[in-house]
Amino acid sequence: MTPWIPPTINLWEASISAKKDLVIEARNLTKVYKMGEVEVHALRGLSLEVQRGEVMSIMGPSGSGKSTLMNTLGCLDRPTSGEYYLDGESVAEMNDDQLADVRNRKVGFIFQTFNLLKRTSALANVELPLRYANRSENRGEIARQALEAVGLGDRLDHKPNELSGGQQQRVAIARALVNNPSFIMADEPTGNLDSKSGDEIMRMLLALNEERGVTLIIVTHDPEIAKRTRRVVTIRDGQIAEK
Amino acid sequence: MDYLNSLVVALESLMANKLRSALTVLGIVIGVAAVIAMLAVGRGAQSTITGTIEGIGTNLLFVMSGGSSDVTNPKPLTLADAQAMQDSFAAPSVIGVAPMMQGSGTVTAQGESTSTMLEAVTPQYGPVRNIELTEGEFISEAHVLSRSAVVILGPDVAKELFGRTDGVVGETVRIDGQPFRVIGLLVSKGGSGFTNEDNRVIVPLTTAQSRLLRRSTPNRVDMIIVQAASSEAVPQASEEIAAILRGRHRTGIGADDFTVFNQQDFLDTAAAVTGVLTIFLGGVAAISLLVGGIGIMNIMLVSVIERTREIGLRKALGARKRDIMIQFLAESSMLSLLGGILGIVLGWLISVAVGAVAAASNADITPVIGVDSVLLATLFSMAVGLFFGLYPANRAASLEPVEALRFE
């Protein structure tokens, strides 16, 4: 089997000379899981670059390695081999606590199931990343501004079960934004919403990109969602599928 | 994350599952309450017993017959032995010698009958044992010399026979069928069961020897109580008495046919016994605290599994291992601390209740809750919470964020 040479490798050389502002720079990522005796190759030498301010969607059938790529880019997991630079910082070799720190400062997560803390007010939910960042000064104020930015300035003290699905996802967006991350990783952000509020959430995410230049990566299997992003990356068998 | 805040978060999460938290706390409450109450009752019993022994008199030595089994011809203690101990040249440290005999008898009067302890003594018994009378007078030298049929009644005996505890002097009672004139009434000292000092009668030693408590050897006595001049003189007095008795009984060196007990020996023995009792009770109670700790561990493990997704989320948002660890340890130690505080209150209530029950049944045990046992219980319950919380907390902190987030 001839080794697969990533087509971006020369582009990457060129990128340095072009001084592109890269948020994500992943080279030759592999990820191998052991399922009992069987080794599962979830990523097979995948390389990817994401520029600051880009809007990108990652698509792919289940089992394609899409989730593994998301977890790796989101610093939730380490690749088995390969290099990953996030804002120029090498992440692939970091220990658990360093990864936690990178997630806290540089990655804003948005989940399909919102993942808000029950019995905790919207404000406290949004404050959570600030707490883990050990930022005590006007934490409440920063969180309040983030909630106002997503149009929930009047719902600060509401608990998640007192909010609609769309509102809950907006709280999650505020939480993702509150630490000014390098990029937002949204995993099926509209998957649990009706089409109207799903559309609202998509528009809000795209607007954040337009107005604030927030880098956005959306993992989805919905082509309608993917169509609305400028760049679509399709994963198949742990590699980026040729267009 | 700041510690104060993690305590608030822990409290919130415990309040979210009120019934479960309450039941878990209950395990610790019972454990701590049991420890506190048992230690308190044990100490109460200890001080009661110590008080009783000290109430017998001060600086006393108790000489009894019987000692080493090597003695070929052991001799009993006699009145003559007691008289020899009063020799102020041979025994300068001794200020009082009270030979006595003990037994039991049936006392009857006016058709009423009661069985009671019988003490046969000499006049010296009064000062040596701090005998106090509400009325009448103590046994005199004349009573002893003339073998008078006179008796001093304990208040319980008087109440039993005459239905009153005053104006009984001059009455006549029968002890084992023989008439005795009542010449005095003892002051009530309280107590019950085998330590009841109120249920006894006191008669002259010689009278008892000839009429009530017959022994094979004439002039034999059961025990000689010796009072030393001061507490410092007690060991010296003990030596002097032993020397006198060895000379009189002609025993070989190192083989005494008598035994001298020191009051301090009794105190030490009693303290040792009640100490063991207290430790035993406390130990049994500590086991329930351990069970409570296992309850905490159990519930924390359930809680970790239930909140796997929450842990995953917190990690995704940047929580480090330590942050999760602190969060769960805060919860478990808060459970146990709460249990500890409630347990101290409950233990105190139990102690008060035990004291009240004891007082009602004349046992007169006053439970003593020491600051040390409160501190011990608090620290121990905190330690239980931390120890049994450590494993679940570590389990939570070690969860892989990816797996935890995927957990359904």
CSV table of C-alpha atoms in Angstrom, one decimal, chain A residues 90-212:
chain,number,residue,atom,x,y,z
A,90,SER,CA,1.3,22.3,19.8
A,91,VAL,CA,-1.6,20.5,21.5
A,92,ALA,CA,-0.9,16.8,20.5
A,93,GLU,CA,1.6,16.3,23.3
A,94,MET,CA,-0.2,18.1,26.1
A,95,ASN,CA,-1.2,16.4,29.4
A,96,ASP,CA,-4.8,16.4,30.7
A,97,ASP,CA,-4.6,19.6,32.7
A,98,GLN,CA,-2.9,21.5,29.9
A,99,LEU,CA,-5.6,20.3,27.5
A,100,ALA,CA,-8.3,21.4,30.0
A,101,ASP,CA,-6.7,24.8,30.1
A,102,VAL,CA,-6.6,25.0,26.3
A,103,ARG,CA,-10.3,24.0,26.0
A,104,ASN,CA,-11.1,26.6,28.6
A,105,ARG,CA,-9.3,29.4,26.8
A,106,LYS,CA,-9.5,28.5,23.1
A,107,VAL,CA,-12.5,26.3,22.4
A,108,GLY,CA,-16.2,27.1,22.7
A,109,PHE,CA,-18.4,24.1,22.6
A,110,ILE,CA,-22.0,23.9,21.5
A,111,PHE,CA,-23.7,20.5,21.8
A,112,GLN,CA,-26.7,19.0,20.2
A,113,THR,CA,-28.3,18.4,23.6
A,114,PHE,CA,-27.3,21.9,24.9
A,115,ASN,CA,-25.6,20.3,28.0
A,116,LEU,CA,-26.6,23.1,30.4
A,117,LEU,CA,-26.4,22.4,34.1
A,118,LYS,CA,-29.9,21.7,35.4
A,119,ARG,CA,-31.1,23.6,38.4
A,120,THR,CA,-28.6,26.3,37.6
A,121,SER,CA,-29.6,29.7,36.3
A,122,ALA,CA,-28.7,30.8,32.8
A,123,LEU,CA,-26.2,33.3,34.2
A,124,ALA,CA,-24.4,30.7,36.4
A,125,ASN,CA,-24.2,28.4,33.4
A,126,VAL,CA,-22.6,31.1,31.3
A,127,GLU,CA,-20.2,31.9,34.2
A,128,LEU,CA,-18.9,28.4,34.4
A,129,PRO,CA,-16.0,28.7,31.9
A,130,LEU,CA,-15.0,31.9,33.7
A,131,ARG,CA,-14.9,30.1,37.0
A,132,TYR,CA,-12.6,27.4,35.6
A,133,ALA,CA,-10.5,30.1,34.2
A,134,ASN,CA,-10.1,31.4,37.7
A,135,ARG,CA,-11.4,34.8,36.7
A,136,SER,CA,-13.2,36.2,39.7
A,137,GLU,CA,-13.3,39.9,38.7
A,138,ASN,CA,-16.8,41.0,37.4
A,139,ARG,CA,-17.6,37.4,36.3
A,140,GLY,CA,-21.3,38.1,36.5
A,141,GLU,CA,-21.0,41.2,34.4
A,142,ILE,CA,-19.1,39.4,31.6
A,143,ALA,CA,-21.6,36.6,31.6
A,144,ARG,CA,-24.5,39.0,31.6
A,145,GLN,CA,-23.1,40.8,28.5
A,146,ALA,CA,-22.7,37.4,26.8
A,147,LEU,CA,-26.3,36.6,27.5
A,148,GLU,CA,-27.4,40.0,26.2
A,149,ALA,CA,-25.5,39.4,23.0
A,150,VAL,CA,-27.6,36.3,22.3
A,151,GLY,CA,-30.8,38.2,23.2
A,152,LEU,CA,-31.4,36.7,26.6
A,153,GLY,CA,-30.7,39.7,28.7
A,154,ASP,CA,-34.1,39.3,30.3
A,155,ARG,CA,-33.7,35.6,31.1
A,156,LEU,CA,-30.6,35.7,33.4
A,157,ASP,CA,-32.1,33.9,36.3
A,158,HIS,CA,-34.1,31.4,34.4
A,159,LYS,CA,-33.3,27.7,34.9
A,160,PRO,CA,-32.8,25.6,31.7
A,161,ASN,CA,-36.2,23.9,32.2
A,162,GLU,CA,-37.8,27.3,32.2
A,163,LEU,CA,-36.4,28.0,28.7
A,164,SER,CA,-37.4,26.8,25.3
A,165,GLY,CA,-35.0,24.6,23.3
A,166,GLY,CA,-33.9,27.5,21.1
A,167,GLN,CA,-33.3,29.7,24.2
A,168,GLN,CA,-31.3,26.9,25.9
A,169,GLN,CA,-29.1,26.7,22.8
A,170,ARG,CA,-28.6,30.4,22.9
A,171,VAL,CA,-27.5,30.1,26.5
A,172,ALA,CA,-25.0,27.5,25.3
A,173,ILE,CA,-23.8,29.9,22.6
A,174,ALA,CA,-23.3,32.6,25.2
A,175,ARG,CA,-21.4,30.1,27.3
A,176,ALA,CA,-19.2,29.2,24.3
A,177,LEU,CA,-18.4,32.8,23.7
A,178,VAL,CA,-17.8,34.0,27.2
A,179,ASN,CA,-14.1,33.2,27.3
A,180,ASN,CA,-13.4,34.7,23.8
A,181,PRO,CA,-12.3,31.4,22.3
A,182,SER,CA,-10.2,30.9,19.2
A,183,PHE,CA,-13.0,29.0,17.6
A,184,ILE,CA,-16.4,27.6,18.3
A,185,MET,CA,-17.0,23.9,17.8
A,186,ALA,CA,-20.7,23.2,17.3
A,187,ASP,CA,-21.8,19.6,17.2
A,188,GLU,CA,-25.2,19.3,15.4
A,189,PRO,CA,-26.3,22.6,17.0
A,190,THR,CA,-29.7,22.4,15.5
A,191,GLY,CA,-30.2,18.7,15.8
A,192,ASN,CA,-32.6,18.9,18.8
A,193,LEU,CA,-34.5,21.9,17.6
A,194,ASP,CA,-37.6,22.5,15.4
A,195,SER,CA,-36.8,24.0,12.0
A,196,LYS,CA,-37.8,27.5,13.1
A,197,SER,CA,-35.6,27.8,16.1
A,198,GLY,CA,-32.9,25.7,14.3
A,199,ASP,CA,-32.9,28.4,11.6
A,200,GLU,CA,-32.7,31.1,14.3
A,201,ILE,CA,-29.6,29.4,15.9
A,202,MET,CA,-27.9,29.0,12.5
A,203,ARG,CA,-28.5,32.7,11.7
A,204,MET,CA,-27.2,33.7,15.1
A,205,LEU,CA,-24.0,31.7,14.6
A,206,LEU,CA,-23.4,33.0,11.2
A,207,ALA,CA,-24.1,36.6,12.4
A,208,LEU,CA,-21.5,36.1,15.1
A,209,ASN,CA,-19.1,35.2,12.4
A,210,GLU,CA,-20.0,38.2,10.2
A,211,GLU,CA,-20.0,40.7,13.0
A,212,ARG,CA,-17.3,39.5,15.3
